Short mmCIF file of C-alpha atoms and ligand atoms in Angstrom, two decimals:
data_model
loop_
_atom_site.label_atom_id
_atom_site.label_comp_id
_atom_site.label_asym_id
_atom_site.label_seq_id
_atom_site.Cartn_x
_atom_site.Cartn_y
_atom_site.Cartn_z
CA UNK A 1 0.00 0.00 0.00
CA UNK A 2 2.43 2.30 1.37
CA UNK A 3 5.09 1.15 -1.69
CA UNK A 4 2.20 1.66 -4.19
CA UNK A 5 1.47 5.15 -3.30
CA UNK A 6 5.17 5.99 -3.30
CA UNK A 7 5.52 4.77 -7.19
CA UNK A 8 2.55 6.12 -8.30
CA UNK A 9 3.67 9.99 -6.70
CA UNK A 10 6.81 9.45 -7.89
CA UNK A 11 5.32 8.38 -11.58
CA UNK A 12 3.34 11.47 -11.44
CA UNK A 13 6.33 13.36 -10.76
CA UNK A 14 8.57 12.02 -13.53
CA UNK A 15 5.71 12.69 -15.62
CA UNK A 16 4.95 16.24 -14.63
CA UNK A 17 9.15 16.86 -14.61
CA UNK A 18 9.30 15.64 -18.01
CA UNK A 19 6.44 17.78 -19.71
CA UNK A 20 8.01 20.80 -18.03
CA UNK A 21 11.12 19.55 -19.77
CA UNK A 22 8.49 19.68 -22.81
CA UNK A 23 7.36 22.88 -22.44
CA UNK A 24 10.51 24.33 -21.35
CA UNK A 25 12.36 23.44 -24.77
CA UNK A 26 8.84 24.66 -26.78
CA UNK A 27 9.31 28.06 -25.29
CA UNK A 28 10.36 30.96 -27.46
CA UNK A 29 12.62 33.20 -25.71
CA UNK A 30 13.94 36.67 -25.15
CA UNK A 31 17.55 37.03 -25.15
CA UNK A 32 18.98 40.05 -23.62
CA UNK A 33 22.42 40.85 -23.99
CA UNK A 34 22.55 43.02 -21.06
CA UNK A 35 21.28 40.02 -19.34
CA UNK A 36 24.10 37.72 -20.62
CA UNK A 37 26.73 39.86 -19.26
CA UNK A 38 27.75 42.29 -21.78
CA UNK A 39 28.78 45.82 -20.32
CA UNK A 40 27.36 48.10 -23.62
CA UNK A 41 29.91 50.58 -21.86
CA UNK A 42 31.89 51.77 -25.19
CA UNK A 43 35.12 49.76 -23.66
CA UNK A 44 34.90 46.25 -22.97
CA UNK A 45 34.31 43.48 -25.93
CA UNK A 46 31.34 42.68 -25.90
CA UNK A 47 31.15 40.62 -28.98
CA UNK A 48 31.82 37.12 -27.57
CA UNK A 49 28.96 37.67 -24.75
CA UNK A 50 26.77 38.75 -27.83
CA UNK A 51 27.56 35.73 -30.03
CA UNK A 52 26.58 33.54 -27.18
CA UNK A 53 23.21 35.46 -26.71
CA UNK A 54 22.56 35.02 -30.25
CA UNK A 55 23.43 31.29 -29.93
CA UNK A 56 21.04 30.73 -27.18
CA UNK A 57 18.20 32.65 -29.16
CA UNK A 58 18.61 31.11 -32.15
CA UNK A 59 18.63 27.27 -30.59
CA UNK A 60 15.52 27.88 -28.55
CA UNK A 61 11.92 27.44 -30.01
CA UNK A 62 10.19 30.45 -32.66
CA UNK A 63 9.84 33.40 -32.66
CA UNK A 64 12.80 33.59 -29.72
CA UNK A 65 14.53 37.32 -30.18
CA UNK A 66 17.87 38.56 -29.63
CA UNK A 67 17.73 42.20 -27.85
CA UNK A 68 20.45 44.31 -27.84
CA UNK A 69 19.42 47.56 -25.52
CA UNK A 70 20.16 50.98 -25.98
CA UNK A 71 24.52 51.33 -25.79
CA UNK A 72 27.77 51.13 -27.13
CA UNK A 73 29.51 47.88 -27.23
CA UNK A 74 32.68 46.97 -28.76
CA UNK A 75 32.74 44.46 -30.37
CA UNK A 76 36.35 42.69 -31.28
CA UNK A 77 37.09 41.81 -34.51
CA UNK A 78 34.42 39.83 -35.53
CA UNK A 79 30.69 39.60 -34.83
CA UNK A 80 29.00 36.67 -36.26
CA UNK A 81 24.86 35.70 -36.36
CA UNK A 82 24.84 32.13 -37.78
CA UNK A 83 22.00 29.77 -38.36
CA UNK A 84 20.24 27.69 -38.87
CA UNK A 85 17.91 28.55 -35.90
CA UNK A 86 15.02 26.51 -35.10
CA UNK A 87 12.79 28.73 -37.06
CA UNK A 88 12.13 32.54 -37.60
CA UNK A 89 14.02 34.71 -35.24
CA UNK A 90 14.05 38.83 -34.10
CA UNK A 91 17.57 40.88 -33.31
CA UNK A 92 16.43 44.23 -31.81
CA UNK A 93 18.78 46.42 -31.41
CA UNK A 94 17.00 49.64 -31.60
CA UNK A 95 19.62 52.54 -29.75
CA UNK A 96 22.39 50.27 -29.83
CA UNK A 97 25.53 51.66 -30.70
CA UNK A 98 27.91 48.70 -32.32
CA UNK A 99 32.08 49.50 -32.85
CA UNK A 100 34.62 47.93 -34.84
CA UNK A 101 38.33 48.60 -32.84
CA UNK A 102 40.16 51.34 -35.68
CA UNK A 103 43.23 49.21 -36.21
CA UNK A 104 43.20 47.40 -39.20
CA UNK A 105 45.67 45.27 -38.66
CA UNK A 106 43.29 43.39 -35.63
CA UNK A 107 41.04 41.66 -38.80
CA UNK A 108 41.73 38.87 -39.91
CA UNK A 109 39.00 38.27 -42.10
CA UNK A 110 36.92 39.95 -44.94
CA UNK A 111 34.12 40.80 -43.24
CA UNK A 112 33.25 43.01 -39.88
CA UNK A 113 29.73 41.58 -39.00
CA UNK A 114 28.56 38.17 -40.38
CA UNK A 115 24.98 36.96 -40.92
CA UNK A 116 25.04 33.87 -42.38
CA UNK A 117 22.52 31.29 -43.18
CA UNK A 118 19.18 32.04 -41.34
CA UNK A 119 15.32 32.01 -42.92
CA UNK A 120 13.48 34.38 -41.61
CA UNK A 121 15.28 37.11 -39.45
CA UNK A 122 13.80 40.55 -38.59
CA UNK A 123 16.58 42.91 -37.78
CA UNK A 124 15.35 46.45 -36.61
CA UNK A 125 17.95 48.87 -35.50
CA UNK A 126 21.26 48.90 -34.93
CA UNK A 127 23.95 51.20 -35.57
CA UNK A 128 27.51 49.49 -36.95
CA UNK A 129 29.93 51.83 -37.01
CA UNK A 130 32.97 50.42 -38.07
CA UNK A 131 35.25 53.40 -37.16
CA UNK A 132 37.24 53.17 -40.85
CA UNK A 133 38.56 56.80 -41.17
CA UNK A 134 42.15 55.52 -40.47
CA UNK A 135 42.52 52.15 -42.95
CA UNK A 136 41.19 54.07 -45.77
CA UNK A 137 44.79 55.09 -46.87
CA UNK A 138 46.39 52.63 -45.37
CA UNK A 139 48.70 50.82 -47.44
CA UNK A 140 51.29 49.83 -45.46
CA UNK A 141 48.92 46.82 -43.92
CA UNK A 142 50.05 44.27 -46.20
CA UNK A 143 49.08 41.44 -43.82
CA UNK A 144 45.66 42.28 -43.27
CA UNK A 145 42.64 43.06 -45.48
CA UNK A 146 39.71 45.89 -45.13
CA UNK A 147 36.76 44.10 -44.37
CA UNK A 148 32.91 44.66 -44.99
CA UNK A 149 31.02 46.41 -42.79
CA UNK A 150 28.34 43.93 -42.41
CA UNK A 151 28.20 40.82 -44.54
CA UNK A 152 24.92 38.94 -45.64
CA UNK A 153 25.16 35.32 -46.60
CA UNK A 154 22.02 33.25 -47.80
CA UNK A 155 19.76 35.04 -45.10
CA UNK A 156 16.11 34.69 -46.98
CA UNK A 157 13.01 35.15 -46.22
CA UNK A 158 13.76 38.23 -43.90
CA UNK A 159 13.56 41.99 -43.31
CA UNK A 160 16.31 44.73 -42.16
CA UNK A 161 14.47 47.92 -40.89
CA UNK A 162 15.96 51.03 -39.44
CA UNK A 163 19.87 49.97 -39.39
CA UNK A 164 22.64 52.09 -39.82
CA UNK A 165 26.17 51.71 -41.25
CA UNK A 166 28.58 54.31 -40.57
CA UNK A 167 32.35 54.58 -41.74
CA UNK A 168 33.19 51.08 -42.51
CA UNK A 169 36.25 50.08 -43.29
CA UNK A 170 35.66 48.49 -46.81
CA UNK A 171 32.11 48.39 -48.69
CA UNK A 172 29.63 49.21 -46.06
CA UNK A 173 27.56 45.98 -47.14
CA UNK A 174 27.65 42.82 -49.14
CA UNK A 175 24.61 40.64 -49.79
CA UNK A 176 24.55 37.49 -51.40
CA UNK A 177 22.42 34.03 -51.87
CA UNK A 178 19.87 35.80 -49.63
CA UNK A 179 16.52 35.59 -51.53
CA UNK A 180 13.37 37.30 -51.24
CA UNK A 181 14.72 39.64 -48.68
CA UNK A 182 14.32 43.21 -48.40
CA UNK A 183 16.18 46.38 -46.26
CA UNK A 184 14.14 48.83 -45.65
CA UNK A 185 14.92 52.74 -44.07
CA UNK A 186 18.66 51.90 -44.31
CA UNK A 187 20.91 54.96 -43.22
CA UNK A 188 24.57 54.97 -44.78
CA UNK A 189 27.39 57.45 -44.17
CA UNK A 190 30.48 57.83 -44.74
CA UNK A 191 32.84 61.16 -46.09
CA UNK A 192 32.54 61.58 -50.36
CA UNK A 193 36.38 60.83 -49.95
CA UNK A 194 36.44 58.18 -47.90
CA UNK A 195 38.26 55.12 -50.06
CA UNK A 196 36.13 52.00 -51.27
CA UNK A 197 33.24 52.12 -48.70
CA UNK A 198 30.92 50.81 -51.68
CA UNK A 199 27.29 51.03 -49.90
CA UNK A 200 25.81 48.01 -50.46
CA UNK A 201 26.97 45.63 -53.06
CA UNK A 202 24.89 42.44 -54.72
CA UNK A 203 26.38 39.31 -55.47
CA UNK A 204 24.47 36.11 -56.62
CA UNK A 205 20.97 36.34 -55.42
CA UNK A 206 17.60 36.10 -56.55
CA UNK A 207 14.87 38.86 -54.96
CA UNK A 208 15.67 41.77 -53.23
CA UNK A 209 14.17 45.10 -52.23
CA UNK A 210 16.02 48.44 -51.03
CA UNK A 211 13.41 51.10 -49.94
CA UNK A 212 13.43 54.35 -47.91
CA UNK A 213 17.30 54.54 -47.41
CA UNK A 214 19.93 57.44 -47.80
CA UNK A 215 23.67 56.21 -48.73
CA UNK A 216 25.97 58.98 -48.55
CA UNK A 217 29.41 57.34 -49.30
CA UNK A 218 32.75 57.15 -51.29
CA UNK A 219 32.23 54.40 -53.71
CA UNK A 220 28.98 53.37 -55.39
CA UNK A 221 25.74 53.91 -53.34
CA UNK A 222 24.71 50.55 -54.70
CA UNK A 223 26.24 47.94 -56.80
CA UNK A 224 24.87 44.80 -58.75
CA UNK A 225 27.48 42.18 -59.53
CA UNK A 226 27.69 39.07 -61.63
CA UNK A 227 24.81 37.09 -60.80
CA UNK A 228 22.05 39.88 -59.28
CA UNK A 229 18.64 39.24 -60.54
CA UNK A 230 15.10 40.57 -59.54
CA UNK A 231 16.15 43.35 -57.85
CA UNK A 232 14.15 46.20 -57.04
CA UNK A 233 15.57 49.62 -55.26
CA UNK A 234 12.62 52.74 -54.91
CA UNK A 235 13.10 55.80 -53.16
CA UNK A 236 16.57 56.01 -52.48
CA UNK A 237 18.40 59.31 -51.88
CA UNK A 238 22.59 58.63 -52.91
CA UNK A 239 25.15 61.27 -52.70
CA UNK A 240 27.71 61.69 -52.10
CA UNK A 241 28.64 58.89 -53.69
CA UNK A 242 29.82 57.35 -57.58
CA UNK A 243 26.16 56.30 -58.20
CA UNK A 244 23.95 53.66 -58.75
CA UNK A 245 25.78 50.85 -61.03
CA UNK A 246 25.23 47.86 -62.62
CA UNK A 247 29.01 45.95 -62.57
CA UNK A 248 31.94 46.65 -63.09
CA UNK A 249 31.47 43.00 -65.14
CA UNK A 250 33.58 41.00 -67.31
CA UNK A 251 36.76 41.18 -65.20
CA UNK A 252 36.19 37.46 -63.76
CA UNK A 253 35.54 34.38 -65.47
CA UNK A 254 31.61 32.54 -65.70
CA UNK A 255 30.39 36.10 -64.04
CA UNK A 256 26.25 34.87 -63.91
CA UNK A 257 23.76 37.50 -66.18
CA UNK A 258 22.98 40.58 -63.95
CA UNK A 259 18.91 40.43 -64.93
CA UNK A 260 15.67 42.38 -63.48
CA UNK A 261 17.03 45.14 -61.73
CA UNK A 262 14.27 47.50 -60.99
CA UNK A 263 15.76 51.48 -59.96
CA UNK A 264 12.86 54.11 -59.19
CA UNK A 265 11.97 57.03 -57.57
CA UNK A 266 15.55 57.48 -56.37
CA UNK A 267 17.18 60.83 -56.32
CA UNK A 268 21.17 61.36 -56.89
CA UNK A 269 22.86 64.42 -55.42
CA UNK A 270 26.40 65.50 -56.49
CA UNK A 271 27.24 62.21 -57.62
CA UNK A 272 30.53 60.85 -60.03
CA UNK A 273 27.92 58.92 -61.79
CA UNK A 274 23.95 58.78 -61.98
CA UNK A 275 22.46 55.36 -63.43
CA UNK A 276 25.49 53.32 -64.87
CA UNK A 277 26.52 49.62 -66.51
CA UNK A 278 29.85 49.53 -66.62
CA UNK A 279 31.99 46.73 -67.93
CA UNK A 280 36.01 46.24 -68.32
CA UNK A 281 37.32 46.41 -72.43
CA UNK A 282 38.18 42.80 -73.42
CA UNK A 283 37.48 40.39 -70.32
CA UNK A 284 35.04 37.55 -70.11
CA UNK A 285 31.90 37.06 -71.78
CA UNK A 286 28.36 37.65 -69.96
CA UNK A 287 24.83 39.20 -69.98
CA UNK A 288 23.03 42.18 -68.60
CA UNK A 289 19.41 41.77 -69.72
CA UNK A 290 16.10 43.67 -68.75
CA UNK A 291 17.32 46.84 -65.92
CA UNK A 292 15.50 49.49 -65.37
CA UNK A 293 16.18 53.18 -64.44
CA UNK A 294 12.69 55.24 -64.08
CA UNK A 295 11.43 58.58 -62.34
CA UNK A 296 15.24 59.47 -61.26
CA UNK A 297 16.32 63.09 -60.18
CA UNK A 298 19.64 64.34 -60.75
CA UNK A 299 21.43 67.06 -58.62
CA UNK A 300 24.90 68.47 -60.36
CA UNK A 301 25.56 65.05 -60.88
CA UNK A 302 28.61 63.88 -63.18
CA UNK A 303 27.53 61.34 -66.25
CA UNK A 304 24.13 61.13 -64.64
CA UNK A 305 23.47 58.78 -67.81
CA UNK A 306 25.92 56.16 -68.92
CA UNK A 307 26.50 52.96 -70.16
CA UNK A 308 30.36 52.17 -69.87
CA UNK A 309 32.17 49.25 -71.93
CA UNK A 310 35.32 50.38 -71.43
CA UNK A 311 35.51 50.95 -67.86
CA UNK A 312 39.13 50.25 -66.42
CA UNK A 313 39.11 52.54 -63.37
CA UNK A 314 42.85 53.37 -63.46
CA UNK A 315 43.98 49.64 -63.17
CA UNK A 316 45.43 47.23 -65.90
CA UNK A 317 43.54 47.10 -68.26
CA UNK A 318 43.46 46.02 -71.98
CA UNK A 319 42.09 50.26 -73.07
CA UNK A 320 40.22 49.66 -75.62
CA UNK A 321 39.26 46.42 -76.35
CA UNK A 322 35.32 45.77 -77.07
CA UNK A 323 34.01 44.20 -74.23
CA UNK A 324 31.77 40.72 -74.52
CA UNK A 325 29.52 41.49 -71.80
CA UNK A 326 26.00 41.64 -74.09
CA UNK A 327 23.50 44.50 -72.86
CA UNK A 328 19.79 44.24 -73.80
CA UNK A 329 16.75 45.40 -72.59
CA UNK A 330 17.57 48.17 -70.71
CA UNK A 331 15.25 51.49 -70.19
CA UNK A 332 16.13 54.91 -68.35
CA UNK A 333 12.58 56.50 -68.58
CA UNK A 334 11.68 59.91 -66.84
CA UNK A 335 15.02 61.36 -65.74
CA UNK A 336 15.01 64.63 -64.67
CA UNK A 337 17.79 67.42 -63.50
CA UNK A 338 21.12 68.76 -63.94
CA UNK A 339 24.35 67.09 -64.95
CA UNK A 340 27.68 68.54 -63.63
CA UNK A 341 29.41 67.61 -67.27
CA UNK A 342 28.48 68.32 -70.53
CA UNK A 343 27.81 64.98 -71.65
CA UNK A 344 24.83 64.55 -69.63
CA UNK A 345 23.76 61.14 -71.11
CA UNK A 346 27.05 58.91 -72.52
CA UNK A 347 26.34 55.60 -74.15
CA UNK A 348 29.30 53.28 -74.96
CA UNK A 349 27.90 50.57 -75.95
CA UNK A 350 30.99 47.43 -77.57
CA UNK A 351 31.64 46.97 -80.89
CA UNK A 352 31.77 43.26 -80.12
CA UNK A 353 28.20 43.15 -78.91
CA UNK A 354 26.60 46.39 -79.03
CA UNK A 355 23.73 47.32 -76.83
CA UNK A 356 19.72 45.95 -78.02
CA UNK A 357 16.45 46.88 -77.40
CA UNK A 358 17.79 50.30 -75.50
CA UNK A 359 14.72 53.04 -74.88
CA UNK A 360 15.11 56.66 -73.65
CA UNK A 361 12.06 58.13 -72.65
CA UNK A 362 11.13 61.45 -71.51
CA UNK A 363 14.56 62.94 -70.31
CA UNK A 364 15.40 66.19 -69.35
CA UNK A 365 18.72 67.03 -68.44
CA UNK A 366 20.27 70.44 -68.54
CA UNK A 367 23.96 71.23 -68.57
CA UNK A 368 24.82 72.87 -64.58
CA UNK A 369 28.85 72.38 -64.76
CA UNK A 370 30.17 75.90 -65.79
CA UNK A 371 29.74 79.57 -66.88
CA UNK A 372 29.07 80.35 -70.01
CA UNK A 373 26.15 79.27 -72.38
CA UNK A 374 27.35 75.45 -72.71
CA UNK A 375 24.46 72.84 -73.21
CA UNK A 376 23.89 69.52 -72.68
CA UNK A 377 25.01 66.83 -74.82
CA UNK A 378 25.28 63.48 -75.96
CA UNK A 379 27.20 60.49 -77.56
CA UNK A 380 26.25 57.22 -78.27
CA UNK A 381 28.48 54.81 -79.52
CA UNK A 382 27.35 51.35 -80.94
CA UNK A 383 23.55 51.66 -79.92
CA UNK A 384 20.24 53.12 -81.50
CA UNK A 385 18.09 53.21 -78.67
CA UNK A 386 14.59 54.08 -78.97
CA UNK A 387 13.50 57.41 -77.97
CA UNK A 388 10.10 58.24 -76.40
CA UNK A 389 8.71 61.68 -75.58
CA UNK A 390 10.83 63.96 -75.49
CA UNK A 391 14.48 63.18 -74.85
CA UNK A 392 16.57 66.57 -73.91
CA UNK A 393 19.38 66.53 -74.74
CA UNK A 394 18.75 65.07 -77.85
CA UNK A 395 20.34 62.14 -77.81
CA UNK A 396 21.80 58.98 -80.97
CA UNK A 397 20.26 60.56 -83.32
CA UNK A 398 22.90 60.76 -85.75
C1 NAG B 401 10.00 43.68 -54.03
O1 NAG B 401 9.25 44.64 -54.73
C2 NAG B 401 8.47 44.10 -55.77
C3 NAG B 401 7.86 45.25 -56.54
O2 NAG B 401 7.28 46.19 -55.70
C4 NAG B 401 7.45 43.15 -55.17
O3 NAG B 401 6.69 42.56 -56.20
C5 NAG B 401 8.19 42.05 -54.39
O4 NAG B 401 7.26 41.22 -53.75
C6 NAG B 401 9.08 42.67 -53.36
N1 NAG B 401 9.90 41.62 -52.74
C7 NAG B 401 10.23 41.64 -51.44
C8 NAG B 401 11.09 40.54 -50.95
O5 NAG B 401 9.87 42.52 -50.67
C1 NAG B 402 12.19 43.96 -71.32
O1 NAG B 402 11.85 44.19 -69.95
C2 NAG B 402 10.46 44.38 -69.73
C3 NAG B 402 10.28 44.74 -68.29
O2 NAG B 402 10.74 43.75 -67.45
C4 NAG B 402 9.72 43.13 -70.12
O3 NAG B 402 8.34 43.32 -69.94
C5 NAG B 402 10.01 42.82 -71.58
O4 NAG B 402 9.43 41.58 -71.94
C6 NAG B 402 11.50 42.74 -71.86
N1 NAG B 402 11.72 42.68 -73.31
C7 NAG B 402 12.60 41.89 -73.86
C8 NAG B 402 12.74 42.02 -75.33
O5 NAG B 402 13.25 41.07 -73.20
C1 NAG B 403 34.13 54.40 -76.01
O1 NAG B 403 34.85 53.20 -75.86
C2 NAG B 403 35.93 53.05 -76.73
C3 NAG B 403 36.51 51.68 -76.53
O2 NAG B 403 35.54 50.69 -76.72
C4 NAG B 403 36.94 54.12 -76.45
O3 NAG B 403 38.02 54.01 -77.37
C5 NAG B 403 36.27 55.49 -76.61
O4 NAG B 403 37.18 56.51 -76.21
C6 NAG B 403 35.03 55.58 -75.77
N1 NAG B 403 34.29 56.78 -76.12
C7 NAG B 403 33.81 57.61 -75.21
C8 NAG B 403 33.02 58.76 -75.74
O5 NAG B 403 33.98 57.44 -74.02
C1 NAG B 404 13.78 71.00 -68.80
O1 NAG B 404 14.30 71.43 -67.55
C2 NAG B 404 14.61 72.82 -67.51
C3 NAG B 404 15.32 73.10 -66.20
O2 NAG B 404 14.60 72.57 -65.14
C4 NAG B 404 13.32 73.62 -67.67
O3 NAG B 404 13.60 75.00 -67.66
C5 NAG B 404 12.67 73.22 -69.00
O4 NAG B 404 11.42 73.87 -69.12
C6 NAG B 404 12.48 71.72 -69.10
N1 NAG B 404 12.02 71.38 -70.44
C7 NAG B 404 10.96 70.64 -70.66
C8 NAG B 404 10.59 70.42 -72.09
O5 NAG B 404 10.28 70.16 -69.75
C1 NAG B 405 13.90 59.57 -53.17
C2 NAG B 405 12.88 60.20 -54.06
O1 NAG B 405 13.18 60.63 -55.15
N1 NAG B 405 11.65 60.25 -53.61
C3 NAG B 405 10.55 60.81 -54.35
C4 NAG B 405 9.60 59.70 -54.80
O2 NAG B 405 8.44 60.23 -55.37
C5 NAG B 405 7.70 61.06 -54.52
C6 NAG B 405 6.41 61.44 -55.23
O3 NAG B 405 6.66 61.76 -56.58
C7 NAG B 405 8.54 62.29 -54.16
O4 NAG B 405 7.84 63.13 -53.29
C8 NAG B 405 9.83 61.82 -53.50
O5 NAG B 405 10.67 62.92 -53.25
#
């Protein structure tokens, strides 16, 4: 009697035990860093105590969130987010300040802050500043390279609201592999002179959206390399900045077709370039088929149209050779402003494989570079593009 009561508590026990164990391991969770141990005091590294807050996050049950509350924490010289988590997952990091360390010579890898390999992440907040102002002239690190700001690898399926990337050391972003993901209300900024601090450049990947953002920068506000496709970037402000550019392409070997690239509403201010495809003279064979510049505004911007083949940007470079990258399908339609050098729309299009199915529509750009009674002009070089509306200044028509 008194044995049988004892086994049958005890069962009861072990059974209740083990369904907390149950609902334990079901339950989402909050991770705060602050929590874990990290100071957020501007001083101490933070980034291990960080990574291990993400870890926990990640492994526990959806939606589980990583929070990251207002501060400044250092983080030391590498800050990686890696899945795969157990399912969708938050970072919140709204009024958190995030530091690289300004020697260069503490990275050892390409890239600052990695997020790698998750399906479904929303990211809100969080400013990176990867304190680059010193390692953009530096030369003399020979044993070290500059690396991105913040790197993302095959994250899909997910969202990036309100972050902010200032002075990185190398291009401020690099995306690739992470599909049917968009960034919106992105804040970049870095000094017009500061040295390769591209603002966010595409690899491979297949669906992605830029909204709402302002990339003020020293490289390209946005680049699409080999392999970008179904892209789509609306109301963005860049400047200053080189532009918005498809490439450089044709420099590497089996570089993938850059296709469906989608640029509107977007407004360039002072830039080196406006809307650009530029590819190296000779190189490798490739594709850019069906992109899209529409309802752009230029501000004093250099070349604010232009289509490139022989771009060598000062290095080797065989000057002069026709490019094989093959351009089709591409339309810059309601452009609108003032171009800081007389050619205001420049199309150099390869002798190899000139440039197909090319429209112009509705473009007005007026000549803002100088004194003097100068207008705006144009040259186009192995294309016939199809005009529509009016097209000022007049442009391939001889
Ligand atoms: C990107 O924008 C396009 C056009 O507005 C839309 O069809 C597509 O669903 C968007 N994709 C994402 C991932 O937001
Ligand atoms: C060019 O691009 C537009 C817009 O994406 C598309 O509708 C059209 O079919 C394409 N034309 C060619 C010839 O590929
Ligand atoms: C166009 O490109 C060719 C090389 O393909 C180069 O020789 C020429 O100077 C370029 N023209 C302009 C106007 O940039
Ligand atoms: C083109 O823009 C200039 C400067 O903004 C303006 O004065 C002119 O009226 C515009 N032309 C047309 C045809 O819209
Ligand atoms: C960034 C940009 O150019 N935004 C413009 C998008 O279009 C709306 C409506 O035409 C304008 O008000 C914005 O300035």
């Amino acid at each position: 009697m008194e044995m049988g009561k004892t086994k049958s508590t005890r069962s009861a026990t072990y059974f209740f035990l083990s369904l907390m164990t149950l609902i334990v391991s079901n339950q989402a969770i909050v991770v705060d860093v602050k929590v874990e141990g990290a100071k957020g005091d501007g001083i101490t590294d933070d980034g291990p105590v960080i990574m291990n807050a993400w870890k926990k996050a990640c492994d526990a049950a959806p939606p589980s969130s990583l929070v990251l509350p207002p501060g400044t924490y250092m983080a030391f010289p590498e800050l990686k987010f890696t899945g795969p988590c157990k399912g969708p997952i938050e970072i919140k990091a709204i009024g958190a300040i995030i530091k690289a360390p300004p020697e260069l010579e503490k990275f050892k890898t390409d890239t600052w802050v990695c997020i790698n390999y998750i399906d479904g992440l929303t990211m809100t907040g969080g400013t990176f500043d990867g304190q680059g102002q010193s390692s953009w002239r530096n030369t003399k690190c020979n044993n070290c390279q500059k690396p991105v700001g913040i790197g993302l690898g095959f994250v899909k399926n997910s969202v990036f609201k309100d972050l902010t990337s200032i002075n990185s050391k190398y291009f401020h972003m690099h995306i690739q592999g992470c599909d049917n993901t968009r960034i919106d209300h992105i804040t970049i900024d870095a000094p017009g002179d500061s040295v390769n601090t591209d603002g966010i450049h595409f690899g491979p990947i297949n669906g992605f959206n830029i909204t709402n953002s302002i990339i003020k920068t020293g490289d390209d506000c946005i680049s699409f390399g080999g392999g970008s496709t179904n892209i789509h970037v609306e109301k963005v402000s860049c400047g200053p900045g080189h532009g918005i550019s498809v490439g450089s392409l044709g420099k590497t070997q089996e570089e993938k077709p850059v296709q469906g690239i989608w640029v509107k509403n977007c407004t360039l201010i002072g830039t080196d370039n406006g809307v650009r495809i530029k590819t190296w003279p000779g190189g490798f064979p490739g594709i850019v088929n069906d992109v899209h510049f529409e309802d752009i505004v230029m501000d004093k911007v250099a070349n604010p149209i232009i289509i490139d083949q022989n771009y060598c940007a000062g290095r080797v470079c065989e000057k002069g050779a026709p490019s094989k990258i093959k351009i089709t399908n591409v339309s810059f339609k309601n452009i609108k402003g003032t171009s800081n050098t007389q050619v205001a729309v420049k199309l150099n299009c390869s002798a190899a494989s000139p440039c197909d199915t090319l429209e112009l529509a509705d473009i007005n750009l007026t000549y803002s570079g100088g004194p003097g009674p100068l207008t705006a002009t144009s040259r186009c070089v192995n294309v016939k593009p199809k005009i529509v509306g009016q097209v000022i200044p007049t442009a391939c028509t001889t």
